[in-house]
Amino acid sequence: MTSAITDETYAELESIAARYPQPRSGLLPMLHLVQSAQGRITPEGIEACADILGISAAEVSGVATFYTMYKRKPVGDYHVGVCTNTLCAVMGGDEIFARLKDHLDVGNDETTTDGKVTLEHLECNAACDYAPVMMVNWEFMDNQTPQSAVALVDDLRSGKEVTSTRGPRICTWREAERVLAGFPDGRVDEGPAAGPASLVGLGIARERGWTAPDRDQGDGGHGVPEQPAQAVEGARVSDDKQAEQAAVEEKAPTTTTAAEKEDAE
Amino acid sequence: MTSILTPVLTDNWGDERAWTLASYEARGGYDALKKALTMAPDDIISAVKDSGLRGRGGAGFPTGMKWSFIPQDNPKPKYLVVNADESEPGTCKDIPLMMASPHTLVEGVIISSFAIRGNKAFIYIRGEVLHVIRRVQAAVAEAYAAGHLGTNIHGSGYDLDIVVHAGAGAYICGEETALLEGLEGRRGQPRLRPPFPAVAGLYASPTVINNVESIASVPSIVGNGAEWFASMGTEKSKGFGIFSLSGHVNRPGQYEAPLGITLRELVDLAGGIRAGHQLKFWTPGGSSTPLLTAEHLDLPLDFEGMAGAGTMLGTRALQLFDETVCVVRAVLRWTEFYKHESCGKCTPCREGTWWLVQTLAALEKGQGSESDLDLLLDQCDNILGRSFCALGDGATSPITSSIKHFRDEYLAHLTHGGCPFDASRSTAWAGLEAMA
Ligand SMILES: Cc1cc2nc3c(=O)[nH]c(=O)nc-3n(C[C@H](O)[C@H](O)[C@H](O)COP(=O)(O)O)c2cc1C
Ligand code: SF4
Ligand code: FES
């Protein structure tokens, strides 16, 4: 059962269409807003989009069924994705996905009975250097293990605040869909600029004094800075796998290995 | 001393609040824009041509040349569309770039749009990266507030608007004409070419489509000069690029270096293959680029070096697998991906990827016979070159290359009656368990 699209949502759908030279270009973000407002792609949402864009409901439906992020069944508060494309699968994504199915007692694309978690396996989410990767409401949860994954979904179900490993506090799936529709939620300044793996090459370059050539030939503004960024130095050290292994041996907590350490014990 | 790594695009990623305008401008951000606005648009196109920049989205088409194809006598509006769909398995460079330094992309979009005389640009970002989308949305908003966007930018008389557009989950929308379909609110199915997007792209208007990293490289070229850019890299593969290492190396991550660096150099910097193991196979530029082996560690990672080895530089998505990994399992999983992502428009790909999965899955279970390898190659033959777009071609790459390098391993599945590998030895935590 769904309710009708409210006047407010209808107006927002219209405002999305108005961003584009041709209104139909707004359809993908409009469908994200439908999911935010209704918890899934509903017949009412399809009608509203069709009405605003002057196309048939069948056309809207045809688009909605093409893209995997649009869901016909209600999605839980937390959409939990496990990357099982080759690289992540090999690095442990297959084990994580199997463990979560078992732990949550759901199959792929199913929701727990409490309506909290929808589990889905994902294709490559462009985070392979943090494999195995999970996503919660499309926020990165990097370098997971079966144990950390179970702890993560337990936290989500018990209502604990969860923070992305290189991003903000996790919002609900419906709130996330609203941001995708183009309505920012004010969380942009949470989390770091980059996770540790994103900074490894930069850290090595800083350490060894490697830079791009001087801009002798140019006179513009994109030079090489004089000051190495402190954040990079720190990040590089914590991502050093040798340091990590030593840390595991010493049972010292490091950010990236906490989960792995659990496994080792 | 030669610098093996040359951070340019990644240079500010460790800065405090690198994603903000204040942080970006503190190190000279948007100076290149101010310079560009004093230049003739054609001179910017020439500079990008002279730099030798080739598309960073996989195909390596010269960026400046692409821009010069825009017919300036065409009265229709000109559009720039940034391809931020980054979904090719293994590829993970554009996403961290946009998260850490979205202003590099936004500045590139403004300069590039000015060069092609467009007044509206779109950044099409895959939908599955929420925080990245937040960062790009905010960067665009900040750029408006600072007068870098909008009407009469810095008194130049030039107007530009940028729309940040979230996709909704479809690998095929990385293909540029399918992306345009998505951006027009349709199912993401590729269009027939010609006409090429430069002539009839978005809304049948002249359109430039470029990868995030291509566009993000433009401010540095305008700021530092074409010669500066061309002083890096190799003869036909100029400049720097982000190399993404993932898998069984000690320090996976992003390494920005001149094109032509070798995998051996990169793996050394990454602390080697994980302890006690050896490199078995790797992708140079995503799963659609034919696999290579340890034999190929010393080849230059540039467009020509990879073509010479029968593969492609692609997106420099270096996925490394050690000897614990079953190549048949890896290839089957990629093939399932292509089957899932096939848009269904053409028969060779829609039906062919289905058949490939059937045949491979049976082989992986140890069912079938040696002749099934020829059947697989035959199926690939019926897809490669006969598909409507490059997704179908790409689907055949892992299969044909793995049969070439690892035929015996396929056969071992038949003699063994299934997979002879222990998948648990490949996981990120496999070594750590042994240590405990
Ligand atoms: C199936 C498929 C997926 C693609 N995915 C992407 C992508 O995610 N990002 C990208 O920039 N190019 C992708 N491409 C390449 C684009 O079609 C296009 O060549 C590129 O965006 C052009 O930009 P460039 O010249 O700056 O590289 C893909 C191509 C195919 C066939
Ligand atoms: S090759 Fe595959 S993805 Fe490309 S048009 Fe044909 S069916 Fe669609
Ligand atoms: S394979 Fe999992 S993020 Fe790329």
PDB file of N, CA and C in Angstrom, chain B residues 310-395:
ATOM      1  N   GLY B 310      49.034  -7.227 -27.268  1.00  0.00           N
ATOM      2  CA  GLY B 310      47.717  -7.764 -27.606  1.00  0.00           C
ATOM      3  C   GLY B 310      46.630  -7.383 -26.616  1.00  0.00           C
ATOM      4  N   THR B 311      46.887  -6.341 -25.839  1.00  0.00           N
ATOM      5  CA  THR B 311      45.856  -5.924 -24.893  1.00  0.00           C
ATOM      6  C   THR B 311      45.683  -4.413 -25.003  1.00  0.00           C
ATOM      7  N   MET B 312      45.156  -3.784 -23.957  1.00  0.00           N
ATOM      8  CA  MET B 312      44.898  -2.348 -24.013  1.00  0.00           C
ATOM      9  C   MET B 312      45.244  -1.704 -22.682  1.00  0.00           C
ATOM     10  N   LEU B 313      45.655  -0.436 -22.763  1.00  0.00           N
ATOM     11  CA  LEU B 313      45.942   0.294 -21.531  1.00  0.00           C
ATOM     12  C   LEU B 313      44.652   0.533 -20.746  1.00  0.00           C
ATOM     13  N   GLY B 314      43.565   0.722 -21.475  1.00  0.00           N
ATOM     14  CA  GLY B 314      42.266   0.906 -20.819  1.00  0.00           C
ATOM     15  C   GLY B 314      42.306   2.012 -19.785  1.00  0.00           C
ATOM     16  N   THR B 315      41.812   1.715 -18.608  1.00  0.00           N
ATOM     17  CA  THR B 315      41.715   2.720 -17.555  1.00  0.00           C
ATOM     18  C   THR B 315      42.829   2.593 -16.512  1.00  0.00           C
ATOM     19  N   ARG B 316      43.890   1.853 -16.847  1.00  0.00           N
ATOM     20  CA  ARG B 316      45.014   1.644 -15.907  1.00  0.00           C
ATOM     21  C   ARG B 316      44.518   1.014 -14.605  1.00  0.00           C
ATOM     22  N   ALA B 317      43.526   0.172 -14.726  1.00  0.00           N
ATOM     23  CA  ALA B 317      42.963  -0.535 -13.574  1.00  0.00           C
ATOM     24  C   ALA B 317      43.709  -1.844 -13.424  1.00  0.00           C
ATOM     25  N   LEU B 318      44.771  -1.815 -12.634  1.00  0.00           N
ATOM     26  CA  LEU B 318      45.672  -2.952 -12.505  1.00  0.00           C
ATOM     27  C   LEU B 318      45.184  -3.846 -11.371  1.00  0.00           C
ATOM     28  N   GLN B 319      44.459  -4.883 -11.754  1.00  0.00           N
ATOM     29  CA  GLN B 319      43.970  -5.846 -10.758  1.00  0.00           C
ATOM     30  C   GLN B 319      44.949  -7.005 -10.749  1.00  0.00           C
ATOM     31  N   LEU B 320      45.548  -7.266  -9.590  1.00  0.00           N
ATOM     32  CA  LEU B 320      46.594  -8.280  -9.521  1.00  0.00           C
ATOM     33  C   LEU B 320      46.127  -9.499  -8.746  1.00  0.00           C
ATOM     34  N   PHE B 321      46.377 -10.658  -9.328  1.00  0.00           N
ATOM     35  CA  PHE B 321      45.944 -11.918  -8.719  1.00  0.00           C
ATOM     36  C   PHE B 321      47.153 -12.824  -8.550  1.00  0.00           C
ATOM     37  N   ASP B 322      47.300 -13.412  -7.370  1.00  0.00           N
ATOM     38  CA  ASP B 322      48.439 -14.301  -7.148  1.00  0.00           C
ATOM     39  C   ASP B 322      48.072 -15.744  -7.464  1.00  0.00           C
ATOM     40  N   GLU B 323      49.020 -16.654  -7.189  1.00  0.00           N
ATOM     41  CA  GLU B 323      48.873 -18.036  -7.654  1.00  0.00           C
ATOM     42  C   GLU B 323      47.785 -18.798  -6.904  1.00  0.00           C
ATOM     43  N   THR B 324      47.211 -18.223  -5.852  1.00  0.00           N
ATOM     44  CA  THR B 324      46.114 -18.918  -5.167  1.00  0.00           C
ATOM     45  C   THR B 324      44.799 -18.793  -5.937  1.00  0.00           C
ATOM     46  N   VAL B 325      44.752 -17.895  -6.928  1.00  0.00           N
ATOM     47  CA  VAL B 325      43.475 -17.586  -7.580  1.00  0.00           C
ATOM     48  C   VAL B 325      43.262 -18.464  -8.807  1.00  0.00           C
ATOM     49  N   CYS B 326      42.103 -19.038  -8.888  1.00  0.00           N
ATOM     50  CA  CYS B 326      41.710 -19.832 -10.050  1.00  0.00           C
ATOM     51  C   CYS B 326      41.283 -18.888 -11.175  1.00  0.00           C
ATOM     52  N   VAL B 327      41.965 -18.961 -12.286  1.00  0.00           N
ATOM     53  CA  VAL B 327      41.649 -18.041 -13.379  1.00  0.00           C
ATOM     54  C   VAL B 327      40.262 -18.338 -13.951  1.00  0.00           C
ATOM     55  N   VAL B 328      39.825 -19.584 -13.882  1.00  0.00           N
ATOM     56  CA  VAL B 328      38.501 -19.924 -14.423  1.00  0.00           C
ATOM     57  C   VAL B 328      37.408 -19.278 -13.564  1.00  0.00           C
ATOM     58  N   ARG B 329      37.601 -19.333 -12.260  1.00  0.00           N
ATOM     59  CA  ARG B 329      36.645 -18.679 -11.363  1.00  0.00           C
ATOM     60  C   ARG B 329      36.593 -17.179 -11.648  1.00  0.00           C
ATOM     61  N   ALA B 330      37.770 -16.570 -11.795  1.00  0.00           N
ATOM     62  CA  ALA B 330      37.838 -15.127 -12.043  1.00  0.00           C
ATOM     63  C   ALA B 330      37.121 -14.780 -13.346  1.00  0.00           C
ATOM     64  N   VAL B 331      37.397 -15.546 -14.375  1.00  0.00           N
ATOM     65  CA  VAL B 331      36.838 -15.244 -15.693  1.00  0.00           C
ATOM     66  C   VAL B 331      35.326 -15.503 -15.706  1.00  0.00           C
ATOM     67  N   LEU B 332      34.897 -16.566 -15.036  1.00  0.00           N
ATOM     68  CA  LEU B 332      33.455 -16.830 -14.959  1.00  0.00           C
ATOM     69  C   LEU B 332      32.734 -15.649 -14.295  1.00  0.00           C
ATOM     70  N   ARG B 333      33.305 -15.134 -13.228  1.00  0.00           N
ATOM     71  CA  ARG B 333      32.644 -14.033 -12.528  1.00  0.00           C
ATOM     72  C   ARG B 333      32.554 -12.784 -13.401  1.00  0.00           C
ATOM     73  N   TRP B 334      33.604 -12.484 -14.114  1.00  0.00           N
ATOM     74  CA  TRP B 334      33.535 -11.342 -15.027  1.00  0.00           C
ATOM     75  C   TRP B 334      32.499 -11.597 -16.113  1.00  0.00           C
ATOM     76  N   THR B 335      32.439 -12.827 -16.594  1.00  0.00           N
ATOM     77  CA  THR B 335      31.503 -13.130 -17.673  1.00  0.00           C
ATOM     78  C   THR B 335      30.058 -12.989 -17.181  1.00  0.00           C
ATOM     79  N   GLU B 336      29.830 -13.396 -15.940  1.00  0.00           N
ATOM     80  CA  GLU B 336      28.490 -13.196 -15.369  1.00  0.00           C
ATOM     81  C   GLU B 336      28.154 -11.706 -15.306  1.00  0.00           C
ATOM     82  N   PHE B 337      29.172 -10.919 -15.021  1.00  0.00           N
ATOM     83  CA  PHE B 337      28.986  -9.464 -15.003  1.00  0.00           C
ATOM     84  C   PHE B 337      28.541  -8.956 -16.381  1.00  0.00           C
ATOM     85  N   TYR B 338      29.258  -9.355 -17.423  1.00  0.00           N
ATOM     86  CA  TYR B 338      28.884  -8.875 -18.765  1.00  0.00           C
ATOM     87  C   TYR B 338      27.479  -9.332 -19.146  1.00  0.00           C
ATOM     88  N   LYS B 339      27.153 -10.564 -18.783  1.00  0.00           N
ATOM     89  CA  LYS B 339      25.807 -11.063 -19.079  1.00  0.00           C
ATOM     90  C   LYS B 339      24.768 -10.187 -18.368  1.00  0.00           C
ATOM     91  N   HIS B 340      25.042  -9.890 -17.104  1.00  0.00           N
ATOM     92  CA  HIS B 340      24.103  -9.085 -16.323  1.00  0.00           C
ATOM     93  C   HIS B 340      23.964  -7.681 -16.898  1.00  0.00           C
ATOM     94  N   GLU B 341      25.078  -7.137 -17.390  1.00  0.00           N
ATOM     95  CA  GLU B 341      25.088  -5.742 -17.827  1.00  0.00           C
ATOM     96  C   GLU B 341      24.779  -5.556 -19.310  1.00  0.00           C
ATOM     97  N   SER B 342      24.731  -6.642 -20.059  1.00  0.00           N
ATOM     98  CA  SER B 342      24.376  -6.538 -21.478  1.00  0.00           C
ATOM     99  C   SER B 342      23.026  -5.827 -21.589  1.00  0.00           C
ATOM    100  N   CYS B 343      22.956  -4.810 -22.434  1.00  0.00           N
ATOM    101  CA  CYS B 343      21.726  -4.005 -22.465  1.00  0.00           C
ATOM    102  C   CYS B 343      20.629  -4.680 -23.274  1.00  0.00           C
ATOM    103  N   GLY B 344      20.976  -5.743 -24.007  1.00  0.00           N
ATOM    104  CA  GLY B 344      19.965  -6.502 -24.724  1.00  0.00           C
ATOM    105  C   GLY B 344      19.641  -5.989 -26.109  1.00  0.00           C
ATOM    106  N   LYS B 345      20.339  -4.956 -26.544  1.00  0.00           N
ATOM    107  CA  LYS B 345      19.982  -4.361 -27.834  1.00  0.00           C
ATOM    108  C   LYS B 345      20.363  -5.249 -29.021  1.00  0.00           C
ATOM    109  N   CYS B 346      21.529  -5.903 -28.927  1.00  0.00           N
ATOM    110  CA  CYS B 346      21.943  -6.695 -30.090  1.00  0.00           C
ATOM    111  C   CYS B 346      22.093  -8.170 -29.717  1.00  0.00           C
ATOM    112  N   THR B 347      21.846  -9.031 -30.691  1.00  0.00           N
ATOM    113  CA  THR B 347      21.806 -10.467 -30.432  1.00  0.00           C
ATOM    114  C   THR B 347      23.167 -11.066 -30.045  1.00  0.00           C
ATOM    115  N   PRO B 348      24.241 -10.741 -30.753  1.00  0.00           N
ATOM    116  CA  PRO B 348      25.505 -11.413 -30.408  1.00  0.00           C
ATOM    117  C   PRO B 348      25.864 -11.252 -28.936  1.00  0.00           C
ATOM    118  N   CYS B 349      25.637 -10.083 -28.385  1.00  0.00           N
ATOM    119  CA  CYS B 349      26.004  -9.836 -26.996  1.00  0.00           C
ATOM    120  C   CYS B 349      24.940 -10.392 -26.048  1.00  0.00           C
ATOM    121  N   ARG B 350      23.669 -10.110 -26.327  1.00  0.00           N
ATOM    122  CA  ARG B 350      22.601 -10.554 -25.428  1.00  0.00           C
ATOM    123  C   ARG B 350      22.581 -12.073 -25.300  1.00  0.00           C
ATOM    124  N   GLU B 351      22.585 -12.769 -26.447  1.00  0.00           N
ATOM    125  CA  GLU B 351      22.546 -14.234 -26.420  1.00  0.00           C
ATOM    126  C   GLU B 351      23.929 -14.802 -26.130  1.00  0.00           C
ATOM    127  N   GLY B 352      24.929 -14.154 -26.727  1.00  0.00           N
ATOM    128  CA  GLY B 352      26.287 -14.685 -26.622  1.00  0.00           C
ATOM    129  C   GLY B 352      26.799 -14.708 -25.193  1.00  0.00           C
ATOM    130  N   THR B 353      26.566 -13.630 -24.437  1.00  0.00           N
ATOM    131  CA  THR B 353      27.076 -13.619 -23.061  1.00  0.00           C
ATOM    132  C   THR B 353      26.351 -14.682 -22.228  1.00  0.00           C
ATOM    133  N   TRP B 354      25.094 -14.954 -22.569  1.00  0.00           N
ATOM    134  CA  TRP B 354      24.350 -16.007 -21.872  1.00  0.00           C
ATOM    135  C   TRP B 354      25.003 -17.367 -22.126  1.00  0.00           C
ATOM    136  N   TRP B 355      25.334 -17.617 -23.383  1.00  0.00           N
ATOM    137  CA  TRP B 355      25.971 -18.889 -23.730  1.00  0.00           C
ATOM    138  C   TRP B 355      27.357 -19.006 -23.104  1.00  0.00           C
ATOM    139  N   LEU B 356      28.076 -17.903 -23.080  1.00  0.00           N
ATOM    140  CA  LEU B 356      29.421 -17.938 -22.484  1.00  0.00           C
ATOM    141  C   LEU B 356      29.341 -18.369 -21.021  1.00  0.00           C
ATOM    142  N   VAL B 357      28.362 -17.814 -20.305  1.00  0.00           N
ATOM    143  CA  VAL B 357      28.222 -18.182 -18.899  1.00  0.00           C
ATOM    144  C   VAL B 357      27.891 -19.668 -18.766  1.00  0.00           C
ATOM    145  N   GLN B 358      26.965 -20.155 -19.606  1.00  0.00           N
ATOM    146  CA  GLN B 358      26.607 -21.578 -19.542  1.00  0.00           C
ATOM    147  C   GLN B 358      27.838 -22.467 -19.715  1.00  0.00           C
ATOM    148  N   THR B 359      28.597 -22.168 -20.750  1.00  0.00           N
ATOM    149  CA  THR B 359      29.745 -23.020 -21.079  1.00  0.00           C
ATOM    150  C   THR B 359      30.815 -22.936 -19.992  1.00  0.00           C
ATOM    151  N   LEU B 360      31.092 -21.708 -19.550  1.00  0.00           N
ATOM    152  CA  LEU B 360      32.136 -21.515 -18.532  1.00  0.00           C
ATOM    153  C   LEU B 360      31.738 -22.131 -17.195  1.00  0.00           C
ATOM    154  N   ALA B 361      30.466 -21.952 -16.838  1.00  0.00           N
ATOM    155  CA  ALA B 361      30.017 -22.467 -15.543  1.00  0.00           C
ATOM    156  C   ALA B 361      30.148 -23.985 -15.509  1.00  0.00           C
ATOM    157  N   ALA B 362      29.827 -24.630 -16.624  1.00  0.00           N
ATOM    158  CA  ALA B 362      29.968 -26.088 -16.679  1.00  0.00           C
ATOM    159  C   ALA B 362      31.438 -26.476 -16.548  1.00  0.00           C
ATOM    160  N   LEU B 363      32.290 -25.808 -17.293  1.00  0.00           N
ATOM    161  CA  LEU B 363      33.722 -26.100 -17.214  1.00  0.00           C
ATOM    162  C   LEU B 363      34.242 -25.923 -15.788  1.00  0.00           C
ATOM    163  N   GLU B 364      33.778 -24.869 -15.149  1.00  0.00           N
ATOM    164  CA  GLU B 364      34.268 -24.584 -13.799  1.00  0.00           C
ATOM    165  C   GLU B 364      33.891 -25.709 -12.839  1.00  0.00           C
ATOM    166  N   LYS B 365      32.750 -26.337 -13.116  1.00  0.00           N
ATOM    167  CA  LYS B 365      32.322 -27.469 -12.282  1.00  0.00           C
ATOM    168  C   LYS B 365      32.969 -28.774 -12.718  1.00  0.00           C
ATOM    169  N   GLY B 366      33.807 -28.681 -13.741  1.00  0.00           N
ATOM    170  CA  GLY B 366      34.494 -29.885 -14.206  1.00  0.00           C
ATOM    171  C   GLY B 366      33.670 -30.708 -15.171  1.00  0.00           C
ATOM    172  N   GLN B 367      32.579 -30.092 -15.681  1.00  0.00           N
ATOM    173  CA  GLN B 367      31.727 -30.812 -16.626  1.00  0.00           C
ATOM    174  C   GLN B 367      32.076 -30.400 -18.047  1.00  0.00           C
ATOM    175  N   GLY B 368      31.956 -31.359 -18.972  1.00  0.00           N
ATOM    176  CA  GLY B 368      32.249 -31.058 -20.367  1.00  0.00           C
ATOM    177  C   GLY B 368      33.529 -31.718 -20.809  1.00  0.00           C
ATOM    178  N   SER B 369      34.034 -31.234 -21.929  1.00  0.00           N
ATOM    179  CA  SER B 369      35.249 -31.845 -22.460  1.00  0.00           C
ATOM    180  C   SER B 369      36.146 -30.757 -23.033  1.00  0.00           C
ATOM    181  N   GLU B 370      37.338 -31.174 -23.437  1.00  0.00           N
ATOM    182  CA  GLU B 370      38.300 -30.213 -23.956  1.00  0.00           C
ATOM    183  C   GLU B 370      37.731 -29.427 -25.135  1.00  0.00           C
ATOM    184  N   SER B 371      36.849 -30.062 -25.895  1.00  0.00           N
ATOM    185  CA  SER B 371      36.303 -29.367 -27.065  1.00  0.00           C
ATOM    186  C   SER B 371      35.461 -28.156 -26.665  1.00  0.00           C
ATOM    187  N   ASP B 372      35.048 -28.108 -25.403  1.00  0.00           N
ATOM    188  CA  ASP B 372      34.285 -26.940 -24.946  1.00  0.00           C
ATOM    189  C   ASP B 372      35.130 -25.669 -24.943  1.00  0.00           C
ATOM    190  N   LEU B 373      36.447 -25.834 -24.853  1.00  0.00           N
ATOM    191  CA  LEU B 373      37.312 -24.661 -24.956  1.00  0.00           C
ATOM    192  C   LEU B 373      37.228 -24.070 -26.359  1.00  0.00           C
ATOM    193  N   ASP B 374      37.182 -24.950 -27.344  1.00  0.00           N
ATOM    194  CA  ASP B 374      37.030 -24.462 -28.717  1.00  0.00           C
ATOM    195  C   ASP B 374      35.647 -23.858 -28.914  1.00  0.00           C
ATOM    196  N   LEU B 375      34.671 -24.462 -28.265  1.00  0.00           N
ATOM    197  CA  LEU B 375      33.317 -23.918 -28.328  1.00  0.00           C
ATOM    198  C   LEU B 375      33.305 -22.490 -27.758  1.00  0.00           C
ATOM    199  N   LEU B 376      33.971 -22.315 -26.612  1.00  0.00           N
ATOM    200  CA  LEU B 376      34.061 -20.982 -26.004  1.00  0.00           C
ATOM    201  C   LEU B 376      34.709 -19.989 -26.960  1.00  0.00           C
ATOM    202  N   LEU B 377      35.825 -20.406 -27.551  1.00  0.00           N
ATOM    203  CA  LEU B 377      36.531 -19.507 -28.466  1.00  0.00           C
ATOM    204  C   LEU B 377      35.659 -19.187 -29.675  1.00  0.00           C
ATOM    205  N   ASP B 378      34.895 -20.176 -30.104  1.00  0.00           N
ATOM    206  CA  ASP B 378      33.992 -19.970 -31.223  1.00  0.00           C
ATOM    207  C   ASP B 378      32.879 -18.982 -30.852  1.00  0.00           C
ATOM    208  N   GLN B 379      32.356 -19.147 -29.647  1.00  0.00           N
ATOM    209  CA  GLN B 379      31.326 -18.207 -29.176  1.00  0.00           C
ATOM    210  C   GLN B 379      31.904 -16.792 -29.121  1.00  0.00           C
ATOM    211  N   CYS B 380      33.129 -16.670 -28.630  1.00  0.00           N
ATOM    212  CA  CYS B 380      33.779 -15.351 -28.565  1.00  0.00           C
ATOM    213  C   CYS B 380      33.915 -14.762 -29.964  1.00  0.00           C
ATOM    214  N   ASP B 381      34.281 -15.629 -30.894  1.00  0.00           N
ATOM    215  CA  ASP B 381      34.435 -15.206 -32.275  1.00  0.00           C
ATOM    216  C   ASP B 381      33.140 -14.640 -32.838  1.00  0.00           C
ATOM    217  N   ASN B 382      32.028 -15.188 -32.381  1.00  0.00           N
ATOM    218  CA  ASN B 382      30.734 -14.713 -32.869  1.00  0.00           C
ATOM    219  C   ASN B 382      30.269 -13.427 -32.189  1.00  0.00           C
ATOM    220  N   ILE B 383      30.955 -13.039 -31.133  1.00  0.00           N
ATOM    221  CA  ILE B 383      30.593 -11.807 -30.433  1.00  0.00           C
ATOM    222  C   ILE B 383      31.539 -10.670 -30.829  1.00  0.00           C
ATOM    223  N   LEU B 384      32.841 -10.996 -30.806  1.00  0.00           N
ATOM    224  CA  LEU B 384      33.851  -9.971 -31.085  1.00  0.00           C
ATOM    225  C   LEU B 384      33.692  -9.429 -32.499  1.00  0.00           C
ATOM    226  N   GLY B 385      33.557  -8.114 -32.578  1.00  0.00           N
ATOM    227  CA  GLY B 385      33.426  -7.501 -33.895  1.00  0.00           C
ATOM    228  C   GLY B 385      32.021  -7.574 -34.474  1.00  0.00           C
ATOM    229  N   ARG B 386      31.149  -8.328 -33.833  1.00  0.00           N
ATOM    230  CA  ARG B 386      29.778  -8.439 -34.350  1.00  0.00           C
ATOM    231  C   ARG B 386      28.769  -7.762 -33.426  1.00  0.00           C
ATOM    232  N   SER B 387      29.269  -7.245 -32.324  1.00  0.00           N
ATOM    233  CA  SER B 387      28.365  -6.613 -31.371  1.00  0.00           C
ATOM    234  C   SER B 387      28.175  -5.149 -31.729  1.00  0.00           C
ATOM    235  N   PHE B 388      27.101  -4.609 -31.221  1.00  0.00           N
ATOM    236  CA  PHE B 388      26.747  -3.225 -31.540  1.00  0.00           C
ATOM    237  C   PHE B 388      27.677  -2.239 -30.837  1.00  0.00           C
ATOM    238  N   CYS B 389      28.148  -2.591 -29.640  1.00  0.00           N
ATOM    239  CA  CYS B 389      29.053  -1.691 -28.928  1.00  0.00           C
ATOM    240  C   CYS B 389      30.183  -2.494 -28.304  1.00  0.00           C
ATOM    241  N   ALA B 390      31.094  -1.782 -27.652  1.00  0.00           N
ATOM    242  CA  ALA B 390      32.318  -2.419 -27.158  1.00  0.00           C
ATOM    243  C   ALA B 390      32.098  -3.272 -25.914  1.00  0.00           C
ATOM    244  N   LEU B 391      30.906  -3.241 -25.320  1.00  0.00           N
ATOM    245  CA  LEU B 391      30.672  -4.121 -24.175  1.00  0.00           C
ATOM    246  C   LEU B 391      30.793  -5.581 -24.599  1.00  0.00           C
ATOM    247  N   GLY B 392      30.197  -5.902 -25.730  1.00  0.00           N
ATOM    248  CA  GLY B 392      30.253  -7.280 -26.221  1.00  0.00           C
ATOM    249  C   GLY B 392      31.684  -7.708 -26.501  1.00  0.00           C
ATOM    250  N   ASP B 393      32.442  -6.846 -27.160  1.00  0.00           N
ATOM    251  CA  ASP B 393      33.850  -7.156 -27.427  1.00  0.00           C
ATOM    252  C   ASP B 393      34.599  -7.398 -26.120  1.00  0.00           C
ATOM    253  N   GLY B 394      34.358  -6.507 -25.163  1.00  0.00           N
ATOM    254  CA  GLY B 394      35.067  -6.601 -23.885  1.00  0.00           C
ATOM    255  C   GLY B 394      34.773  -7.908 -23.167  1.00  0.00           C
ATOM    256  N   ALA B 395      33.566  -8.407 -23.339  1.00  0.00           N
ATOM    257  CA  ALA B 395      33.187  -9.649 -22.654  1.00  0.00           C
ATOM    258  C   ALA B 395      34.061 -10.815 -23.097  1.00  0.00           C
TER     259      ALA B 395
END
